[in-house]
Structure formats: structure tokens, C-alpha cells
Coordinates of C-alpha atoms in Angstrom, one line a residue:
M1 CA 0.0 0.0 0.0
S2 CA 1.5 3.4 -1.0
R3 CA 2.1 6.2 1.4
R4 CA -0.4 8.4 -0.5
T5 CA -3.1 5.7 -0.1
I6 CA -2.4 5.4 3.7
Q7 CA -2.5 9.2 4.1
S8 CA -5.9 9.3 2.3
L9 CA -7.3 6.5 4.4
T10 CA -6.0 8.3 7.5
V11 CA -7.7 11.6 6.6
F12 CA -10.9 9.8 5.6
S13 CA -10.9 7.8 8.9
A14 CA -10.2 10.9 10.9
L15 CA -13.1 12.7 9.2
L16 CA -15.4 9.7 9.9
I17 CA -14.4 9.7 13.6
I18 CA -15.0 13.4 13.9
G19 CA -18.4 13.0 12.2
V20 CA -19.4 10.2 14.5
V21 CA -18.5 12.2 17.6
I22 CA -20.2 15.4 16.4
T23 CA -23.4 13.4 15.4
Q24 CA -23.4 11.7 18.8
I25 CA -23.0 15.0 20.7
Y26 CA -25.8 16.5 18.5
W27 CA -28.2 13.7 19.3
V28 CA -27.5 13.9 23.0
K29 CA -28.1 17.6 22.9
Q30 CA -31.3 17.1 21.0
A31 CA -32.4 14.5 23.5
L32 CA -31.8 16.9 26.4
D33 CA -33.7 19.7 24.7
L34 CA -36.6 17.4 24.1
R35 CA -36.6 16.3 27.8
H36 CA -36.5 20.0 28.8
R37 CA -39.6 20.8 26.7
Q38 CA -41.4 17.7 27.8
F39 CA -40.6 18.5 31.5
N40 CA -41.8 22.1 31.1
Q41 CA -45.0 21.0 29.4
N42 CA -45.7 18.4 32.1
A43 CA -45.0 20.9 34.8
H44 CA -47.3 23.5 33.3
V45 CA -50.1 21.0 33.0
A46 CA -49.6 19.5 36.5
L47 CA -49.5 23.0 38.1
Q48 CA -52.6 24.1 36.2
D49 CA -54.3 21.0 37.5
V50 CA -53.2 22.1 41.1
A51 CA -54.4 25.6 40.5
G52 CA -57.8 24.3 39.4
K53 CA -58.2 22.1 42.4
L54 CA -57.3 24.9 44.8
A55 CA -59.8 27.2 43.0
S56 CA -62.5 24.6 43.4
V57 CA -61.8 24.1 47.1
N58 CA -61.5 27.8 47.9
G59 CA -64.6 28.7 45.8
V60 CA -62.8 31.3 43.6
M61 CA -62.6 31.8 39.8
Q62 CA -59.5 30.3 38.2
T63 CA -57.6 32.6 35.8
S64 CA -57.1 31.4 32.3
N65 CA -53.3 31.1 32.5
P66 CA -52.4 30.7 36.2
V67 CA -48.9 29.2 35.6
E68 CA -45.9 31.4 34.7
Q69 CA -42.4 30.1 34.2
L70 CA -39.9 32.7 35.5
S71 CA -36.8 30.6 35.0
P72 CA -35.9 27.1 33.7
Q73 CA -36.2 25.9 37.3
Y74 CA -38.8 28.1 38.8
F75 CA -42.6 28.2 38.2
L76 CA -45.1 30.7 39.8
V77 CA -48.9 29.8 40.1
N78 CA -51.6 32.3 40.7
T79 CA -54.3 31.1 43.2
N80 CA -56.5 34.2 43.8
S81 CA -56.9 33.1 47.4
T82 CA -54.9 32.0 50.4
T83 CA -53.5 28.5 50.3
Q84 CA -53.3 25.9 53.0
P85 CA -49.8 24.3 53.0
D86 CA -50.9 20.7 53.7
L87 CA -53.6 20.9 51.0
L88 CA -51.1 22.4 48.5
E89 CA -48.6 19.7 49.3
H90 CA -51.1 17.0 48.7
F91 CA -52.4 18.4 45.4
I92 CA -48.9 19.0 44.0
K93 CA -47.6 15.5 44.9
D94 CA -50.7 13.9 43.5
S95 CA -50.6 15.9 40.3
F96 CA -46.9 15.4 39.7
Q97 CA -47.2 11.7 40.1
K98 CA -50.1 11.7 37.7
H99 CA -48.0 13.5 35.1
N100 CA -44.9 11.3 35.7
L101 CA -42.8 14.1 37.3
I102 CA -40.8 11.8 39.7
T103 CA -38.3 14.3 41.1
D104 CA -37.4 16.5 44.0
F105 CA -38.9 20.0 44.3
E106 CA -39.4 23.0 46.6
V107 CA -42.6 24.9 47.4
G108 CA -43.0 28.4 48.8
I109 CA -46.3 30.3 49.5
Y110 CA -46.4 34.1 49.1
D111 CA -47.8 36.0 52.1
C112 CA -49.1 39.4 50.9
T113 CA -49.4 40.8 54.4
T114 CA -45.7 40.5 55.0
N115 CA -44.6 40.7 51.3
R116 CA -42.4 37.6 51.5
M117 CA -42.5 34.0 50.7
R118 CA -43.4 31.7 53.6
Y119 CA -43.6 27.9 54.1
G120 CA -40.5 26.9 52.3
M121 CA -40.5 23.2 52.1
S122 CA -38.4 20.7 50.1
L123 CA -40.5 17.7 48.9
S124 CA -40.3 14.8 46.6
T125 CA -42.5 12.5 44.6
K126 CA -40.0 9.7 45.1
N127 CA -40.6 9.5 48.9
N128 CA -42.5 11.2 51.8
D129 CA -39.5 13.3 53.1
K130 CA -40.2 16.9 54.1
I131 CA -37.3 19.2 54.7
P132 CA -37.7 23.0 55.4
T133 CA -35.9 25.2 53.0
K134 CA -35.2 28.9 52.7
T135 CA -37.2 31.1 50.4
T136 CA -35.4 34.4 50.9
N137 CA -33.8 34.4 47.4
W138 CA -36.9 33.3 45.5
I139 CA -38.3 35.5 42.8
K140 CA -41.4 37.6 43.7
T141 CA -43.9 39.4 41.6
D142 CA -46.5 42.2 42.0
K143 CA -48.9 40.8 39.5
Y144 CA -50.9 38.6 42.0
P145 CA -51.8 39.0 45.6
Y146 CA -51.9 35.3 46.2
Y147 CA -49.6 32.7 44.6
F148 CA -47.1 30.0 45.3
G149 CA -43.8 29.1 43.7
V150 CA -42.3 25.7 42.8
R151 CA -38.6 25.2 42.2
F152 CA -36.8 22.1 40.8
P153 CA -33.2 22.5 42.1
Q154 CA -32.1 19.1 40.7
Q155 CA -33.5 19.5 37.3
E156 CA -30.3 18.8 35.4
T157 CA -29.8 15.6 37.3
Y158 CA -33.3 14.6 36.5
F159 CA -32.8 15.2 32.8
A160 CA -29.5 13.3 32.8
G161 CA -31.1 10.3 34.5
S162 CA -34.0 10.3 32.0
I163 CA -31.6 9.9 29.1
N164 CA -29.3 7.4 30.7
G165 CA -29.7 5.1 27.7
A166 CA -28.6 7.8 25.2
I167 CA -25.6 8.7 27.4
W168 CA -24.5 5.1 27.8
S169 CA -24.9 4.5 24.1
S170 CA -22.8 7.6 23.4
I171 CA -20.1 6.3 25.8
L172 CA -20.0 3.0 24.0
V173 CA -19.8 4.7 20.6
L174 CA -16.9 6.9 21.9
V175 CA -15.1 3.8 23.3
A176 CA -15.5 2.0 20.0
V177 CA -14.3 5.1 18.1
S178 CA -11.3 5.3 20.5
F179 CA -10.4 1.6 19.9
F180 CA -10.7 2.2 16.2
A181 CA -8.4 5.3 16.4
Y182 CA -5.9 3.3 18.5
A183 CA -6.0 0.4 15.9
L184 CA -5.4 2.9 13.1
F185 CA -2.5 4.4 15.0
V186 CA -1.0 1.0 15.6
I187 CA -1.4 0.1 11.9
L188 CA 0.3 3.3 10.8
R189 CA 3.1 2.8 13.4
Q190 CA 3.7 -0.7 12.2
K191 CA 3.8 0.5 8.6
Q192 CA 6.4 3.1 9.6
L193 CA 8.4 0.5 11.5
S194 CA 8.3 -1.8 8.5
E195 CA 9.6 0.9 6.3
V196 CA 12.3 1.8 8.8
Q197 CA 13.3 -1.8 9.1
R198 CA 13.5 -2.3 5.4
D199 CA 15.6 0.9 5.0
F200 CA 17.9 -0.2 7.9
V201 CA 18.5 -3.7 6.4
N202 CA 19.2 -2.3 2.9
N203 CA 21.6 0.4 4.2
M204 CA 23.3 -1.9 6.7
T205 CA 23.8 -4.5 4.0
H206 CA 25.4 -1.8 1.8
E207 CA 27.6 -0.4 4.6
L208 CA 28.9 -3.9 5.5
Q209 CA 29.4 -5.0 1.9
T210 CA 31.6 -2.1 1.2
P211 CA 34.5 -3.0 3.6
I212 CA 34.0 -6.7 2.9
S213 CA 34.4 -6.0 -0.9
T214 CA 37.5 -3.9 -0.2
I215 CA 39.0 -6.6 2.0
R216 CA 38.3 -9.2 -0.6
I217 CA 40.0 -7.2 -3.4
A218 CA 43.0 -6.4 -1.1
A219 CA 43.2 -10.1 -0.2
D220 CA 43.3 -11.1 -3.9
V221 CA 46.1 -8.7 -4.5
L222 CA 48.0 -9.9 -1.4
N223 CA 47.5 -13.5 -2.7
S224 CA 49.3 -12.8 -5.9
D225 CA 52.9 -14.1 -6.4
N226 CA 54.5 -10.8 -7.4
I227 CA 53.2 -8.7 -4.5
V228 CA 56.1 -10.0 -2.3
A229 CA 58.5 -8.3 -4.6
Q230 CA 56.8 -5.0 -4.1
P231 CA 57.1 -4.2 -0.3
V232 CA 55.6 -0.7 -0.5
R233 CA 52.5 -1.9 -2.3
H234 CA 52.3 -4.9 0.0
K235 CA 52.4 -2.7 3.0
R236 CA 49.7 -0.4 1.6
Y237 CA 47.3 -3.3 0.9
V238 CA 47.9 -4.7 4.4
Q239 CA 47.1 -1.3 5.8
I240 CA 43.9 -1.2 3.7
V241 CA 42.8 -4.5 5.1
Q242 CA 43.5 -3.4 8.7
D243 CA 41.6 -0.1 8.2
E244 CA 38.6 -1.8 6.7
I245 CA 38.5 -4.4 9.4
L246 CA 38.6 -1.6 12.0
R247 CA 35.8 0.1 10.1
L248 CA 33.7 -3.1 9.9
Q249 CA 34.4 -3.8 13.6
G250 CA 33.3 -0.2 14.5
Q251 CA 30.0 -0.6 12.6
V252 CA 29.2 -3.9 14.1
E253 CA 30.1 -2.7 17.6
M254 CA 27.9 0.4 17.1
V255 CA 24.9 -1.8 16.3
L256 CA 25.6 -4.0 19.3
S257 CA 26.1 -1.0 21.6
M258 CA 22.8 0.4 20.6
A259 CA 21.1 -2.9 21.4
K260 CA 22.9 -3.0 24.8
A261 CA 21.9 0.6 25.5
E262 CA 18.2 -0.2 24.9
R263 CA 18.5 -3.0 27.5
N264 CA 20.5 -0.7 29.9
A265 CA 23.2 -3.3 29.6
L266 CA 25.9 -1.1 28.0
T267 CA 29.1 -1.4 29.9
L268 CA 31.7 1.5 29.7
E269 CA 35.3 1.0 30.4
K270 CA 36.2 4.5 31.5
K271 CA 39.7 5.8 32.1
M272 CA 41.5 9.1 31.9
L273 CA 42.5 10.1 28.4
N274 CA 43.7 13.2 26.6
A275 CA 40.8 14.4 24.3
E276 CA 43.2 16.4 22.1
E277 CA 45.5 13.5 21.4
M278 CA 42.5 11.2 20.8
I279 CA 40.9 13.6 18.3
R280 CA 44.2 14.2 16.5
S281 CA 44.7 10.5 16.0
I282 CA 41.1 10.2 14.7
L283 CA 41.8 12.9 12.2
L284 CA 45.0 11.3 10.7
P285 CA 43.2 9.5 7.9
F286 CA 41.5 12.7 6.9
E287 CA 44.8 14.5 6.3
D288 CA 44.1 18.2 5.9
K289 CA 40.3 17.9 5.1
I290 CA 39.3 18.8 8.6
Q291 CA 40.5 21.6 10.8
F292 CA 41.1 21.1 14.5
K293 CA 41.3 24.0 16.9
C294 CA 42.1 23.3 20.5
R295 CA 41.9 26.2 23.0
A296 CA 41.1 24.1 26.0
E297 CA 43.0 24.7 29.3
N298 CA 42.5 21.1 30.3
N299 CA 42.1 18.3 27.8
M300 CA 41.9 15.4 30.3
I301 CA 38.5 13.6 30.4
Y302 CA 37.1 10.4 32.0
A303 CA 35.6 8.3 29.2
D304 CA 35.5 5.0 27.4
P305 CA 38.2 5.4 24.7
F306 CA 36.5 3.1 22.1
H307 CA 33.1 4.7 22.4
F308 CA 34.6 8.2 22.5
R309 CA 36.5 7.5 19.3
C310 CA 33.3 6.1 17.7
M311 CA 31.3 9.2 18.8
I312 CA 33.7 11.6 17.2
N313 CA 34.0 9.5 14.0
N314 CA 30.2 9.5 13.7
L315 CA 29.9 13.2 14.1
I316 CA 32.7 13.7 11.5
D317 CA 31.0 11.3 9.1
N318 CA 27.7 13.1 9.5
A319 CA 29.4 16.4 8.8
L320 CA 31.1 15.1 5.7
K321 CA 27.9 13.4 4.3
Y322 CA 25.8 16.5 4.5
S323 CA 28.4 18.9 3.2
D324 CA 28.8 20.3 -0.3
D325 CA 31.3 19.1 -2.8
V326 CA 34.1 20.7 -0.9
P327 CA 33.5 20.0 2.8
D328 CA 34.3 22.7 5.3
V329 CA 34.4 20.9 8.7
V330 CA 36.0 22.3 11.9
I331 CA 36.4 20.6 15.2
E332 CA 36.9 22.8 18.2
A333 CA 37.8 22.0 21.8
Y334 CA 37.6 24.7 24.4
S335 CA 37.0 25.1 28.1
K336 CA 33.7 26.3 29.5
G337 CA 33.6 26.6 33.3
K338 CA 34.5 23.2 34.7
C339 CA 33.7 21.4 31.4
L340 CA 35.4 20.6 28.1
V341 CA 33.3 21.4 25.1
I342 CA 33.9 19.6 21.8
A343 CA 32.1 21.1 18.8
V344 CA 31.9 19.6 15.3
R345 CA 30.9 22.3 12.9
D346 CA 30.2 22.1 9.2
Q347 CA 29.0 24.5 6.5
G348 CA 26.7 22.0 4.8
I349 CA 23.1 21.8 3.9
G350 CA 21.9 22.1 7.5
I351 CA 18.9 20.5 9.2
A352 CA 15.3 21.8 9.1
P353 CA 13.8 22.7 12.5
E354 CA 11.1 20.0 12.2
Y355 CA 13.8 17.3 12.0
Q356 CA 16.2 18.6 14.7
K357 CA 14.7 16.5 17.5
K358 CA 14.1 13.5 15.3
I359 CA 17.6 13.0 14.0
F360 CA 18.6 11.4 17.4
N361 CA 16.0 8.7 17.0
Q362 CA 17.1 5.3 15.9
F363 CA 17.1 4.6 12.2
F364 CA 15.8 8.1 11.4
R365 CA 17.2 9.6 8.3
I366 CA 16.2 13.0 7.0
P367 CA 14.1 12.5 3.8
Y368 CA 16.2 14.4 1.3
G369 CA 14.9 12.1 -1.5
D370 CA 17.0 9.7 -3.4
V371 CA 20.4 11.0 -2.4
H372 CA 23.0 8.3 -3.0
N373 CA 26.0 10.1 -1.7
V374 CA 24.4 10.1 1.8
K375 CA 25.1 6.7 3.2
G376 CA 24.8 5.0 6.6
F377 CA 22.0 3.1 8.2
G378 CA 20.5 5.7 10.5
I379 CA 21.9 4.9 14.0
G380 CA 25.0 7.1 14.0
L381 CA 23.5 10.1 15.8
S382 CA 21.3 7.9 17.9
Y383 CA 24.4 6.0 19.0
V384 CA 26.1 9.4 19.8
K385 CA 23.2 10.4 22.0
Q386 CA 23.1 7.0 23.8
I387 CA 26.9 7.2 24.5
A388 CA 26.6 10.8 25.7
R389 CA 23.8 9.8 28.0
A390 CA 25.7 6.8 29.3
H391 CA 28.6 9.2 30.2
H392 CA 26.2 11.8 31.6
W393 CA 27.4 14.3 29.0
R394 CA 25.3 17.0 27.3
L395 CA 24.7 16.8 23.6
D396 CA 23.4 20.0 21.8
L397 CA 22.6 20.8 18.2
E398 CA 22.6 24.2 16.4
S399 CA 21.6 24.1 12.8
S400 CA 20.0 26.3 10.1
L401 CA 19.1 25.3 6.5
G402 CA 21.8 26.2 4.1
K403 CA 24.1 27.4 6.9
G404 CA 25.4 24.1 8.3
S405 CA 25.2 22.4 11.7
T406 CA 27.1 22.3 14.9
F407 CA 27.1 19.4 17.4
K408 CA 28.4 20.2 20.8
I409 CA 29.4 17.7 23.5
T410 CA 29.8 19.2 27.0
I411 CA 32.0 17.0 29.2
P412 CA 32.3 17.7 32.9
Q413 CA 35.9 17.6 34.2
K414 CA 37.0 16.7 37.7

């Protein structure tokens, strides 16, 4: 499956997930709105029924619209006469149960002589509990001399409980969508790992075949009869074999070291060494292609010589790979406080900001397209980071596109 197809499927799946979530939220909101309307209608009808019964008992004329809703939770009912609390309580509970309003509510009766609400009582159609409640903050009106108010303080809880089925179905849908999204993420991750594995195997095979081919050619030359008569040539080919074996050993050791570092089983054989002398010995095969500037007051560090050599070699290789036709690579060593800083600077193509954190990941290679002059199998900088971490050193990167890159290793000194 091509990358473009996977990207299209990912976008389409994401849109489907977003659509399902939005649809589910919309239907839950619609269900809540419907419950609100049904509740208000039932409350109006039930309270009108209560007003009619009170009017009949008190022998007064009932107004045409005795119920007024002043807020989503508060209803006011005109009675045109005084109201007995016990009778009101009985009528309200009976009417609410008749209209299926099984919820908690509060009742307050307006006293026109004192201009305040009295008889504040918290009741419920779910049980026979009666709890006094304050009515000082209840809304009052000057329209009617006699009225009572009803509040539903737990209205939202009532609505949520009435649509439990819709809420649970929404939760199940969201869980299913989450599992789908996770499965999609795993599939894409496995696809990425498969591509990384394939690139790693191809690049590693190439990198290992190069020194092996060189050793085989040199071995064929050394196996010839007339090479003994040419000591200079014989020595040169022996040196080639030794260099390629060291190169091959370094590549294999780097892969093994990465595997050990992942298992936290990497063992360092630290000892005191002179960083300047080590770097100069590393630069011998490069002749005058790389400049080395040492301005450090103290060049002694406590490190593993093999891994330190591999770190510097990897940074040099990285600088040369991503340089122009004529590499301009400089290595600097200088003191900074109680630390030795080793900086490998190039004037190459640089690294884009979006890749600067990723280049230290295993097997990651910047996608510059089909660039054959950039070799390696993608663990050089990851190896450098692992070794720096194992030594408790600091590794920093400064880079700009078209202006080159600088890798700095800050090494504490005792």
C-alpha cells in the first residue's frame, strides 16, 4: 500500500471519527432539549391542575393562565386566594405523580401581608420526606396578591437520569471510536516501523558489503605471487585490510552497543584520556580535510576510549555526508567553566527545524529524496546520543538550513 493511499485513508478515517463524535453530541443535545420541553409542558399541565383544584376548594374563579415560568427551574402559580400548606402539598404531589414528574422540588407560598415567601418546604414524589428550605432568594412578583412558587433544584440531574440510555450508548460509541483510532495508530506505526526496518536492512547491507568487498579485493592482491617483490605496495594493501577491518568492527560494535543501551546493559570501560590527542589520532586518515582548533585549558576527560572515538567518528562522518562538494568541517575543543566542550561544525546543507529533534531517533534519516551520496544506516546520531547519555554528558545541536550544523558535546571535568 502506497504512502499516499495510507494518508488518504487516515484523513478519511479521521473525518469519519470526527463526524461520529459530532453526530453523537448533537443527538444527545437534541435528547436533552426534548426532555426539557417535555418536562416544562408536564410541569405546566400539572401545576394548572393544582391551581384548578385549589380554586375549586376555595370557591374562587380560576384565571385562564395561572402558571408562569420565570426561569428554567422556577414556576409561579396564581391562586387568587390564600393557600393551606398541607392541602397544597397533597395536590402537588398527586398531580406530579399523575403526570410522571418523579423528582425533588421545593414549594414556597407568598404572604401578601408580609410581602415575603413563607412555608418553604423541600418535597419529593420519590418519597415522603419533608425538609424545610429557605425562600429568601426566591423571585417575587407584584402581579398577583396570592400565589405559590415551585422550584426544581435538581432539574439537570433529573434530565441526565432520563436519558441514561442515550448517554451510555454515546459512551459505547466513543469507546468504539477510541479503539478504532488506536488500531489505526498501531497500523500506521507498524507501517512506519516496517519501512524503517527495510531501509535499515538495505543500508546496513550496503555499509557492511563495502568494507567486505574492499578486503576481498585487497586479499586477492596480497595473494598474488608478485606482491612480495613490491614491499611498498604490499604494506599499503595490508594497511587497507587493517583499516577496513577496524571500520567493519566499528560498525558492528555500534549496532551491538545500541542494542545494549536499549536494555540498559551497556558497559563502559572508563579511564582518563587526553581528548586532544585522541581527536588528532582520529583525524590522521582525513589528512588536511578537517581543521582542528584546540583552545582548552585542560584536555583530560574520564571516558571510554573506544566509544569516545566512535562518537567523534560518527559526528565527522555526519558532517562530511551532509556537506557540499568541498566539505568545510571544523572541530573545536575549548573550556567552559569546569567542562570541556567539543564542537563539530560544518557549512553543509543544515537541518530543518522539524527534523532537529528526530535525528537522534534510531534509524531516522532526513528525507532528502534519493540522495545516493548520503550513506549510513540511521543509527549514528542515535548512537552518539546514547553514549553521551551513558557518560552523563550533554549533547546539543545548532543548525540552520543552508548554513550548516554544529554538534556540541559538553563533558564535565573533575
